[in-house]
Coordinates of N, CA, C and O in Angstrom, one line a residue:
X1 N 222.1 81.5 -42.2 CA 221.4 81.3 -40.9 C 221.7 82.4 -40.0 O 222.8 82.9 -39.9
X2 N 220.6 82.9 -39.3 CA 220.7 84.0 -38.4 C 221.2 83.5 -37.0 O 220.9 82.4 -36.6
X3 N 221.9 84.4 -36.3 CA 222.3 84.2 -35.0 C 221.2 84.7 -34.0 O 220.7 85.8 -34.2
X4 N 220.9 83.9 -33.0 CA 219.9 84.4 -32.0 C 220.6 84.8 -30.8 O 221.3 84.0 -30.2
X5 N 220.5 86.1 -30.4 CA 221.2 86.7 -29.3 C 220.2 87.0 -28.2 O 219.2 87.8 -28.5
X6 N 220.4 86.6 -27.0 CA 219.6 87.0 -25.8 C 220.4 88.1 -25.1 O 221.6 87.8 -24.8
X7 N 219.9 89.3 -25.0 CA 220.6 90.4 -24.4 C 219.8 90.8 -23.1 O 218.6 90.8 -23.1
X8 N 220.6 91.1 -22.0 CA 219.9 91.4 -20.8 C 220.8 92.2 -19.9 O 222.0 92.1 -19.9
X9 N 220.1 93.1 -19.1 CA 220.7 93.7 -17.9 C 220.4 92.6 -16.8 O 219.3 92.1 -16.7
X10 N 221.4 92.3 -16.0 CA 221.2 91.2 -15.0 C 222.0 91.6 -13.7 O 223.1 92.1 -13.8
X11 N 221.3 91.3 -12.6 CA 222.0 91.5 -11.3 C 223.0 90.3 -11.1 O 222.9 89.3 -11.8
X12 N 223.9 90.5 -10.2 CA 224.9 89.5 -10.0 C 224.2 88.1 -9.6 O 224.8 87.1 -9.8
X13 N 223.0 88.2 -9.0 CA 222.3 86.9 -8.6 C 221.3 86.5 -9.7 O 220.5 85.7 -9.5
X14 N 221.4 87.0 -10.9 CA 220.7 86.5 -12.1 C 219.3 87.1 -12.3 O 218.7 86.7 -13.3
X15 N 218.9 88.2 -11.6 CA 217.6 88.8 -11.8 C 217.7 89.7 -13.0 O 218.6 90.5 -13.1
X16 N 216.7 89.7 -13.8 CA 216.6 90.6 -15.0 C 215.3 91.4 -15.0 O 215.1 92.2 -15.9
X17 N 214.5 91.3 -14.0 CA 213.2 91.9 -13.9 C 213.2 93.4 -13.7 O 214.0 93.9 -12.9
X18 N 212.5 94.2 -14.5 CA 212.2 95.6 -14.4 C 213.5 96.4 -14.2 O 213.6 97.3 -13.3
X19 N 214.4 96.3 -15.1 CA 215.7 97.1 -14.9 C 215.5 98.6 -15.2 O 216.2 99.4 -14.6
X20 N 214.5 98.9 -16.0 CA 214.3 100.3 -16.4 C 213.3 101.1 -15.6 O 213.0 102.3 -16.0
X21 N 212.6 100.5 -14.7 CA 211.5 101.2 -14.0 C 210.1 100.7 -14.2 O 209.2 101.4 -13.9
X22 N 210.0 99.6 -14.8 CA 208.7 99.0 -15.1 C 207.9 98.8 -13.8 O 208.5 98.4 -12.8
X23 N 206.6 99.1 -13.7 CA 205.8 98.9 -12.5 C 205.6 97.5 -12.1 O 205.7 96.6 -12.9
X24 N 205.4 97.3 -10.8 CA 205.1 96.0 -10.2 C 206.2 95.2 -9.6 O 205.9 94.1 -9.1
X25 N 207.4 95.7 -9.6 CA 208.5 95.0 -9.0 C 209.1 95.9 -8.0 O 209.4 97.1 -8.2
X26 N 209.4 95.4 -6.8 CA 209.8 96.2 -5.7 C 211.2 96.9 -5.9 O 211.5 97.9 -5.3
X27 N 212.0 96.3 -6.7 CA 213.3 96.9 -7.0 C 213.4 97.5 -8.4 O 214.4 97.7 -9.0
X28 N 212.2 97.9 -8.9 CA 212.2 98.5 -10.3 C 213.1 99.6 -10.5 O 213.4 100.4 -9.6
X29 N 213.7 99.6 -11.7 CA 214.7 100.7 -12.0 C 216.1 100.5 -11.4 O 216.9 101.4 -11.4
X30 N 216.4 99.2 -11.0 CA 217.6 98.9 -10.3 C 218.9 99.2 -11.1 O 220.0 99.4 -10.6
X31 N 218.8 99.3 -12.4 CA 220.0 99.6 -13.2 C 220.5 101.0 -13.1 O 221.6 101.3 -13.4
X32 N 219.5 101.9 -12.7 CA 219.9 103.3 -12.7 C 219.9 103.9 -11.3 O 220.2 105.0 -11.0
X33 N 219.6 103.0 -10.3 CA 219.5 103.4 -8.9 C 220.8 103.0 -8.2 O 221.2 101.9 -8.2
X34 N 221.5 104.0 -7.6 CA 222.7 103.8 -6.9 C 223.9 103.2 -7.7 O 224.9 102.8 -7.1
X35 N 223.8 103.2 -9.0 CA 225.0 102.8 -9.8 C 225.3 104.0 -10.7 O 224.5 104.4 -11.5
X36 N 226.5 104.5 -10.6 CA 226.9 105.7 -11.4 C 226.8 105.3 -12.9 O 227.2 104.3 -13.3
X37 N 226.3 106.3 -13.7 CA 226.2 106.1 -15.1 C 227.6 106.2 -15.7 O 228.3 107.2 -15.5
X38 N 227.9 105.2 -16.6 CA 229.2 105.2 -17.3 C 228.8 104.9 -18.8 O 228.5 103.7 -19.1
X39 N 228.9 105.8 -19.7 CA 228.5 105.6 -21.1 C 229.2 104.4 -21.7 O 228.7 103.7 -22.5
X40 N 230.4 104.2 -21.3 CA 231.2 103.1 -21.9 C 230.6 101.7 -21.6 O 230.7 100.8 -22.4
X41 N 229.9 101.6 -20.5 CA 229.3 100.3 -20.1 C 228.1 100.0 -21.0 O 227.7 98.8 -21.1
X42 N 227.6 101.0 -21.7 CA 226.4 100.8 -22.6 C 226.8 100.7 -24.1 O 225.9 100.7 -24.9
X43 N 228.0 100.7 -24.4 CA 228.5 100.6 -25.8 C 227.8 99.4 -26.5 O 227.4 99.5 -27.6
X44 N 227.8 98.3 -25.8 CA 227.2 97.1 -26.3 C 225.8 97.3 -26.8 O 225.4 96.8 -27.8
X45 N 225.0 98.1 -26.1 CA 223.6 98.3 -26.4 C 223.5 99.0 -27.8 O 222.6 98.7 -28.6
X46 N 224.3 100.0 -28.0 CA 224.3 100.7 -29.3 C 224.8 99.8 -30.4 O 224.2 99.8 -31.5
X47 N 225.8 99.0 -30.2 CA 226.3 98.0 -31.2 C 225.2 97.0 -31.5 O 225.0 96.7 -32.7
X48 N 224.4 96.5 -30.5 CA 223.4 95.6 -30.8 C 222.3 96.2 -31.8 O 221.9 95.5 -32.7
X49 N 222.0 97.4 -31.5 CA 221.0 98.1 -32.4 C 221.5 98.2 -33.8 O 220.7 98.0 -34.8
X50 N 222.8 98.5 -34.0 CA 223.4 98.7 -35.3 C 223.5 97.4 -36.0 O 223.3 97.3 -37.3
X51 N 223.7 96.3 -35.3 CA 224.0 95.0 -36.0 C 222.8 94.1 -36.1 O 222.8 93.2 -37.0
X52 N 221.8 94.3 -35.3 CA 220.6 93.4 -35.3 C 219.8 93.5 -36.6 O 219.7 94.6 -37.2
X53 N 219.3 92.4 -37.1 CA 218.5 92.3 -38.3 C 217.0 92.4 -37.9 O 216.2 92.8 -38.8
X54 N 216.6 91.9 -36.7 CA 215.2 91.9 -36.3 C 215.2 91.7 -34.8 O 216.1 91.2 -34.2
X55 N 214.1 92.1 -34.2 CA 213.8 91.9 -32.8 C 212.9 90.7 -32.6 O 212.0 90.5 -33.4
X56 N 213.1 90.0 -31.6 CA 212.3 88.8 -31.2 C 211.9 89.1 -29.7 O 212.7 89.2 -28.9
X57 N 210.6 89.1 -29.5 CA 210.1 89.4 -28.1 C 209.0 88.3 -27.7 O 208.3 87.8 -28.6
X58 N 208.9 88.2 -26.4 CA 207.8 87.4 -25.9 C 206.6 88.4 -25.8 O 206.7 89.6 -25.9
X59 N 205.4 87.8 -25.6 CA 204.2 88.6 -25.6 C 204.2 89.7 -24.6 O 203.9 90.9 -24.9
X60 N 204.5 89.4 -23.3 CA 204.5 90.4 -22.3 C 205.4 91.5 -22.5 O 205.1 92.7 -22.3
X61 N 206.6 91.2 -23.0 CA 207.6 92.3 -23.3 C 207.1 93.1 -24.4 O 207.2 94.4 -24.4
X62 N 206.6 92.5 -25.5 CA 206.0 93.2 -26.6 C 204.9 94.2 -26.1 O 204.9 95.3 -26.5
X63 N 204.0 93.7 -25.3 CA 202.9 94.5 -24.9 C 203.4 95.7 -24.0 O 202.8 96.7 -24.0
X64 N 204.5 95.5 -23.3 CA 205.1 96.6 -22.5 C 205.9 97.6 -23.4 O 205.8 98.8 -23.2
X65 N 206.6 97.1 -24.4 CA 207.4 97.9 -25.3 C 206.5 98.7 -26.3 O 206.9 99.8 -26.6
X66 N 205.5 98.1 -26.9 CA 204.7 98.6 -28.0 C 204.2 100.1 -27.7 O 204.3 100.9 -28.6
X67 N 203.7 100.4 -26.5 CA 203.2 101.7 -26.4 C 204.3 102.8 -26.1 O 204.1 103.9 -26.2
X68 N 205.6 102.3 -25.8 CA 206.6 103.2 -25.3 C 207.7 103.4 -26.4 O 208.1 104.5 -26.7
X69 N 208.3 102.3 -26.9 CA 209.4 102.4 -27.7 C 209.2 103.2 -29.0 O 210.2 103.9 -29.4
X70 N 208.1 103.2 -29.6 CA 207.9 104.0 -30.9 C 208.1 105.5 -30.6 O 208.4 106.2 -31.5
X71 N 207.9 106.0 -29.4 CA 208.0 107.4 -29.1 C 209.5 107.7 -28.8 O 209.8 108.9 -28.7
X72 N 210.3 106.7 -28.6 CA 211.7 107.0 -28.3 C 212.6 107.0 -29.6 O 213.4 106.1 -29.8
X73 N 212.3 108.0 -30.4 CA 212.9 108.0 -31.7 C 214.4 108.2 -31.7 O 215.1 107.8 -32.6
X74 N 215.0 108.9 -30.7 CA 216.4 109.1 -30.6 C 217.2 107.8 -30.2 O 218.1 107.4 -30.8
X75 N 216.7 107.2 -29.1 CA 217.4 106.1 -28.5 C 217.2 104.8 -29.2 O 218.0 103.9 -29.2
X76 N 216.0 104.6 -29.8 CA 215.6 103.3 -30.4 C 215.3 103.4 -31.9 O 214.5 102.6 -32.3
X77 N 215.8 104.4 -32.6 CA 215.5 104.5 -34.0 C 215.7 103.3 -34.8 O 214.9 102.9 -35.6
X78 N 216.8 102.6 -34.5 CA 217.2 101.4 -35.3 C 216.2 100.3 -35.0 O 215.7 99.6 -35.9
X79 N 215.8 100.1 -33.7 CA 214.8 99.1 -33.4 C 213.5 99.4 -33.9 O 212.7 98.5 -34.3
X80 N 213.1 100.7 -33.9 CA 211.8 101.0 -34.4 C 211.7 100.8 -35.9 O 210.6 100.6 -36.5
X81 N 212.8 100.8 -36.6 CA 212.8 100.6 -38.1 C 212.9 99.2 -38.5 O 212.6 98.8 -39.7
X82 N 213.4 98.3 -37.7 CA 213.7 96.9 -38.1 C 212.4 96.0 -37.9 O 211.5 96.4 -37.1
X83 N 212.4 94.9 -38.5 CA 211.3 93.9 -38.3 C 211.2 93.4 -36.9 O 212.3 93.3 -36.3
X84 N 210.0 93.2 -36.4 CA 209.8 92.7 -35.1 C 209.0 91.4 -35.2 O 208.0 91.3 -35.9
X85 N 209.3 90.5 -34.3 CA 208.6 89.2 -34.2 C 208.2 89.0 -32.7 O 209.0 89.2 -31.8
X86 N 207.0 88.5 -32.5 CA 206.5 88.2 -31.2 C 206.1 86.8 -31.1 O 205.4 86.3 -31.9
X87 N 206.7 86.0 -30.2 CA 206.4 84.6 -30.0 C 205.3 84.5 -29.0 O 205.4 84.9 -27.8
X88 N 204.1 84.0 -29.4 CA 203.0 84.0 -28.5 C 202.0 83.0 -29.1 O 201.7 82.9 -30.3
X89 N 201.4 82.2 -28.1 CA 200.3 81.3 -28.5 C 198.9 82.0 -28.2 O 197.9 81.4 -28.6
X90 N 198.9 83.1 -27.6 CA 197.7 83.8 -27.2 C 197.4 85.1 -27.9 O 196.3 85.5 -28.0
X91 N 198.4 85.7 -28.5 CA 198.3 87.0 -29.1 C 197.6 86.8 -30.5 O 198.0 86.0 -31.3
X92 N 196.5 87.5 -30.7 CA 195.8 87.3 -32.0 C 196.2 88.3 -33.0 O 195.9 88.1 -34.2
X93 N 196.8 89.4 -32.7 CA 197.2 90.4 -33.6 C 198.3 91.3 -33.0 O 198.5 91.3 -31.8
X94 N 198.9 92.1 -33.8 CA 200.0 93.0 -33.3 C 199.4 94.4 -32.9 O 198.2 94.6 -33.1
X95 N 200.2 95.2 -32.3 CA 199.8 96.5 -31.8 C 200.1 97.5 -33.0 O 201.3 97.6 -33.4
X96 N 199.1 98.2 -33.6 CA 199.4 99.0 -34.7 C 200.4 100.1 -34.5 O 201.0 100.7 -35.4
X97 N 200.6 100.5 -33.2 CA 201.6 101.5 -32.9 C 203.0 101.0 -33.1 O 203.9 101.8 -33.3
X98 N 203.2 99.7 -33.1 CA 204.5 99.1 -33.2 C 204.3 97.7 -33.9 O 204.4 96.7 -33.2
X99 N 204.0 97.7 -35.2 CA 203.7 96.4 -35.8 C 204.7 95.3 -35.7 O 205.9 95.6 -35.6
X100 N 204.3 94.1 -35.6 CA 205.1 92.9 -35.5 C 204.4 91.7 -36.1 O 203.2 91.7 -36.2
X101 N 205.2 90.8 -36.4 CA 204.7 89.5 -36.9 C 204.6 88.5 -35.8 O 205.6 88.4 -35.0
X102 N 203.5 87.9 -35.6 CA 203.3 86.9 -34.5 C 203.7 85.5 -35.0 O 203.3 85.0 -36.0
X103 N 204.6 84.9 -34.2 CA 205.0 83.6 -34.4 C 204.4 82.7 -33.3 O 204.5 83.0 -32.1
X104 N 203.8 81.6 -33.7 CA 203.0 80.8 -32.8 C 203.7 79.7 -32.0 O 203.2 79.1 -31.2
X105 N 205.0 79.5 -32.4 CA 205.7 78.4 -31.7 C 207.2 78.6 -31.9 O 207.7 79.4 -32.6
X106 N 207.9 77.7 -31.1 CA 209.4 77.7 -31.2 C 209.8 77.2 -32.5 O 210.9 77.5 -33.0
X107 N 209.0 76.3 -33.1 CA 209.3 75.8 -34.5 C 209.4 77.0 -35.5 O 210.2 77.0 -36.4
X108 N 208.5 77.9 -35.3 CA 208.5 79.1 -36.1 C 209.7 79.9 -35.9 O 210.3 80.5 -36.9
X109 N 210.2 80.0 -34.7 CA 211.5 80.7 -34.4 C 212.6 80.0 -35.1 O 213.5 80.6 -35.7
X110 N 212.7 78.6 -35.0 CA 213.7 77.9 -35.6 C 213.7 78.1 -37.1 O 214.8 78.2 -37.7
X111 N 212.5 78.2 -37.7 CA 212.4 78.4 -39.2 C 212.9 79.8 -39.5 O 213.6 80.0 -40.5
X112 N 212.6 80.8 -38.7 CA 213.1 82.2 -38.9 C 214.6 82.2 -38.8 O 215.2 83.0 -39.6
X113 N 215.2 81.5 -37.9 CA 216.7 81.5 -37.8 C 217.3 80.9 -39.1 O 218.4 81.3 -39.4
X114 N 216.6 80.1 -39.8 CA 217.1 79.6 -41.1 C 217.1 80.5 -42.2 O 217.7 80.3 -43.3
X115 N 216.5 81.7 -42.1 CA 216.4 82.7 -43.1 C 217.6 83.5 -43.2 O 218.5 83.5 -42.3
X116 N 217.8 84.3 -44.2 CA 218.9 85.2 -44.4 C 218.6 86.5 -43.6 O 217.4 86.9 -43.4
X117 N 219.6 87.2 -43.2 CA 219.5 88.4 -42.5 C 220.4 88.5 -41.3 O 221.1 87.5 -40.9
X118 N 220.4 89.7 -40.7 CA 221.2 89.9 -39.5 C 220.7 89.2 -38.3 O 219.6 88.5 -38.3
X119 N 221.4 89.3 -37.2 CA 221.0 88.6 -35.9 C 219.6 88.9 -35.5 O 219.1 90.0 -35.7
X120 N 219.0 87.9 -34.8 CA 217.7 88.1 -34.1 C 218.1 88.4 -32.7 O 218.8 87.7 -32.0
X121 N 217.6 89.5 -32.1 CA 218.0 90.0 -30.8 C 216.7 89.9 -29.9 O 215.7 90.4 -30.3
X122 N 216.9 89.3 -28.7 CA 215.8 89.1 -27.8 C 216.1 90.0 -26.6 O 217.1 89.9 -25.9
X123 N 215.2 91.0 -26.4 CA 215.2 91.9 -25.2 C 214.2 91.5 -24.2 O 213.1 91.2 -24.6
X124 N 214.6 91.6 -22.9 CA 213.6 91.3 -21.9 C 213.2 89.9 -22.1 O 214.0 89.0 -22.3
X125 N 211.9 89.6 -22.0 CA 211.3 88.3 -22.4 C 211.9 87.2 -21.7 O 212.4 86.2 -22.3
X126 N 211.8 87.2 -20.4 CA 212.4 86.1 -19.5 C 211.8 84.7 -19.9 O 212.6 83.8 -20.1
X127 N 210.5 84.6 -20.0 CA 209.9 83.4 -20.3 C 210.3 82.8 -21.7 O 210.6 81.7 -21.8
X128 N 210.3 83.7 -22.7 CA 210.8 83.3 -24.0 C 212.2 82.9 -24.0 O 212.6 81.9 -24.6
X129 N 213.1 83.7 -23.2 CA 214.5 83.3 -23.2 C 214.7 82.0 -22.6 O 215.5 81.2 -23.1
X130 N 213.9 81.6 -21.5 CA 214.0 80.3 -21.0 C 213.7 79.2 -22.0 O 214.4 78.2 -22.2
X131 N 212.6 79.4 -22.7 CA 212.1 78.4 -23.7 C 213.1 78.3 -24.8 O 213.4 77.2 -25.3
X132 N 213.7 79.4 -25.3 CA 214.6 79.4 -26.4 C 215.9 78.6 -26.0 O 216.4 77.8 -26.7
X133 N 216.4 78.9 -24.8 CA 217.6 78.2 -24.3 C 217.3 76.7 -24.1 O 218.1 75.9 -24.5
X134 N 216.2 76.3 -23.5 CA 215.8 74.9 -23.3 C 215.7 74.2 -24.7 O 215.9 73.0 -24.7
X135 N 215.3 74.9 -25.7 CA 215.1 74.3 -27.1 C 216.4 74.3 -27.9 O 216.4 73.8 -29.0
X136 N 217.5 74.9 -27.3 CA 218.7 74.9 -28.0 C 218.8 75.9 -29.1 O 219.6 75.8 -30.0
X137 N 218.0 77.0 -29.0 CA 217.9 78.0 -30.1 C 218.8 79.2 -29.9 O 219.0 80.0 -30.8
X138 N 219.3 79.4 -28.6 CA 220.1 80.6 -28.3 C 221.6 80.3 -28.8 O 222.1 79.3 -28.5
X139 N 222.1 81.3 -29.5 CA 223.5 81.2 -30.0 C 224.5 82.0 -29.2 O 225.7 81.7 -29.2
X140 N 224.0 83.1 -28.6 CA 224.9 84.0 -27.9 C 224.1 84.8 -26.8 O 222.9 85.0 -27.0
X141 N 224.9 85.1 -25.8 CA 224.3 86.0 -24.7 C 225.1 87.3 -24.7 O 226.4 87.2 -24.8
X142 N 224.4 88.4 -24.6 CA 225.0 89.7 -24.4 C 224.5 90.1 -23.0 O 223.4 90.5 -22.8
X143 N 225.4 90.2 -22.0 CA 225.0 90.5 -20.7 C 225.7 91.7 -20.1 O 226.9 91.8 -20.3
X144 N 225.0 92.5 -19.5 CA 225.6 93.6 -18.6 C 225.2 93.2 -17.2 O 224.0 93.2 -16.8
X145 N 226.2 92.8 -16.4 CA 225.9 92.3 -15.1 C 226.2 93.4 -14.1 O 227.4 93.9 -14.1
X146 N 225.2 93.8 -13.3 CA 225.3 94.9 -12.4 C 225.7 94.4 -11.0 O 225.3 93.3 -10.6
X147 N 226.5 95.2 -10.3 CA 227.0 94.8 -9.0 C 226.0 95.0 -7.9 O 226.1 95.9 -7.0
X148 N 224.9 94.2 -8.0 CA 223.8 94.3 -7.0 C 223.2 93.0 -6.9 O 223.2 92.2 -7.8
X149 N 222.7 92.7 -5.7 CA 222.0 91.4 -5.4 C 220.5 91.8 -5.2 O 220.3 92.7 -4.3
X150 N 219.6 91.3 -5.9 CA 218.2 91.7 -5.8 C 217.3 90.6 -5.1 O 216.2 90.9 -4.8
X151 N 217.8 89.4 -5.0 CA 217.0 88.4 -4.4 C 215.9 87.9 -5.3 O 216.2 87.2 -6.3
X152 N 214.7 88.2 -5.0 CA 213.6 87.7 -5.8 C 213.5 88.5 -7.1 O 213.9 89.6 -7.2
X153 N 212.8 87.9 -8.0 CA 212.6 88.5 -9.3 C 212.8 87.5 -10.5 O 213.3 86.4 -10.3
X154 N 212.3 87.9 -11.6 CA 212.4 87.0 -12.8 C 213.9 86.9 -13.1 O 214.6 87.9 -13.1
X155 N 214.3 85.7 -13.4 CA 215.7 85.4 -13.7 C 216.0 85.1 -15.1 O 215.1 84.7 -15.9
X156 N 217.2 85.5 -15.6 CA 217.6 85.3 -17.0 C 217.6 83.8 -17.3 O 217.1 83.4 -18.3
X157 N 218.1 83.0 -16.4 CA 218.3 81.6 -16.7 C 217.3 80.8 -15.9 O 217.0 81.0 -14.7
X158 N 216.6 79.8 -16.5 CA 215.6 79.0 -15.9 C 216.3 78.0 -14.9 O 217.5 77.8 -15.0
X159 N 215.4 77.4 -14.1 CA 216.0 76.4 -13.1 C 215.5 75.0 -13.6 O 215.5 74.1 -12.8
X160 N 215.2 74.9 -14.9 CA 214.8 73.6 -15.5 C 216.0 72.6 -15.4 O 217.2 73.0 -15.5
X161 N 215.7 71.4 -15.1 CA 216.7 70.3 -15.1 C 217.1 70.0 -16.5 O 216.3 69.3 -17.2
X162 N 218.2 70.4 -17.0 CA 218.6 70.2 -18.3 C 220.1 69.9 -18.4 O 220.8 70.2 -17.4
X163 N 220.6 69.5 -19.5 CA 222.0 69.2 -19.7 C 222.8 70.5 -19.6 O 222.3 71.6 -19.8
X164 N 224.0 70.3 -19.2 CA 225.0 71.4 -19.1 C 225.1 72.1 -20.4 O 225.2 71.5 -21.5
X165 N 225.2 73.5 -20.4 CA 225.5 74.3 -21.6 C 226.8 75.0 -21.4 O 227.0 75.8 -20.5
X166 N 227.7 74.7 -22.3 CA 229.0 75.4 -22.2 C 229.0 76.6 -23.1 O 228.4 76.7 -24.1
X167 N 229.7 77.7 -22.5 CA 229.7 78.9 -23.2 C 231.2 79.3 -23.5 O 232.1 78.9 -22.8
X168 N 231.4 80.0 -24.6 CA 232.7 80.5 -25.0 C 232.7 82.0 -24.9 O 232.0 82.6 -25.7
X169 N 233.4 82.6 -23.9 CA 233.4 84.0 -23.7 C 234.2 84.7 -24.8 O 235.4 84.3 -25.0
X170 N 233.5 85.6 -25.5 CA 234.2 86.3 -26.6 C 234.7 87.7 -26.2 O 235.6 88.2 -26.7
X171 N 233.9 88.3 -25.3 CA 234.3 89.6 -24.8 C 233.9 89.7 -23.3 O 232.9 89.2 -22.9
X172 N 234.8 90.4 -22.6 CA 234.4 90.8 -21.2 C 235.2 92.0 -20.8 O 236.3 92.3 -21.3
X173 N 234.5 92.9 -20.1 CA 235.1 94.1 -19.6 C 234.4 94.5 -18.3 O 233.1 94.4 -18.3
X174 N 235.1 95.0 -17.4 CA 234.5 95.6 -16.2 C 234.7 97.1 -16.2 O 235.9 97.5 -16.4
X175 N 233.7 97.8 -15.9 CA 233.8 99.3 -16.0 C 234.0 99.9 -14.6 O 233.8 99.2 -13.6
X176 N 234.3 101.1 -14.5 CA 234.6 101.8 -13.3 C 233.4 101.8 -12.3 O 233.6 101.9 -11.1
X177 N 232.2 101.6 -12.8 CA 231.0 101.6 -11.9 C 230.6 100.2 -11.5 O 229.6 100.0 -10.8
X178 N 231.5 99.2 -11.8 CA 231.3 97.8 -11.4 C 230.5 97.0 -12.4 O 230.4 95.8 -12.2
X179 N 229.9 97.6 -13.4 CA 229.1 96.8 -14.4 C 230.1 95.9 -15.2 O 231.2 96.4 -15.6
X180 N 229.8 94.7 -15.4 CA 230.7 93.8 -16.2 C 229.9 93.4 -17.5 O 228.8 92.9 -17.4
X181 N 230.6 93.6 -18.6 CA 230.0 93.1 -19.9 C 230.5 91.7 -20.1 O 231.7 91.4 -20.0
X182 N 229.6 90.8 -20.5 CA 230.0 89.5 -20.9 C 229.3 89.2 -22.3 O 228.1 89.2 -22.3
X183 N 230.1 88.8 -23.3 CA 229.5 88.4 -24.6 C 230.0 86.9 -24.7 O 231.2 86.7 -24.7
X184 N 229.1 86.0 -24.7 CA 229.5 84.6 -24.8 C 228.6 83.8 -25.8 O 227.4 84.0 -25.8
X185 N 229.3 83.0 -26.6 CA 228.6 82.1 -27.5 C 228.3 80.8 -26.9 O 229.1 80.3 -26.0
X186 N 227.2 80.2 -27.3 CA 226.8 78.9 -26.8 C 227.6 77.9 -27.7 O 227.6 77.9 -28.9
X187 N 228.4 77.0 -27.0 CA 229.1 76.0 -27.7 C 228.2 74.9 -28.2 O 227.3 74.4 -27.5
X188 N 228.4 74.5 -29.4 CA 227.6 73.4 -30.0 C 228.4 72.1 -30.1 O 229.5 72.1 -30.3

């Protein structure tokens, strides 16, 4: 059985929207603005790429990544080489620049988790992350929490009225620039 990992850059108030400079959000690029770069804080990102068996994305994130990530051969070579899955009820086909298998439901995701292989890693994809958590399909969170409050924006965790979810923190570290790494498993 595969582990499903949701990974995110997150502000202290839970916003995950447009961390790298994506258009349309007033605080776009907030992970690199006013926060000193510390390579140690991003070690988790390299480890994720080395350990993941496949990427799982929501439609909007896939449509944003597909034209860009294939050209990033140095930074994302591992992700470009691994299988990709897109969860969507509206996507009719994949982008030939960055091929992916389209999954039409969370039941398809649950079935994929039952297969052999390395972890399934979810990047971005706020709406998908909410749905996966609410369906009990998330096994672990990899979070880099930035010392900034953004106010409005898409949040990592939904505000759905649901039962409490307990987490077991496996790793934590705070870096000199204030970024805090949290790796936490969902308790079953």
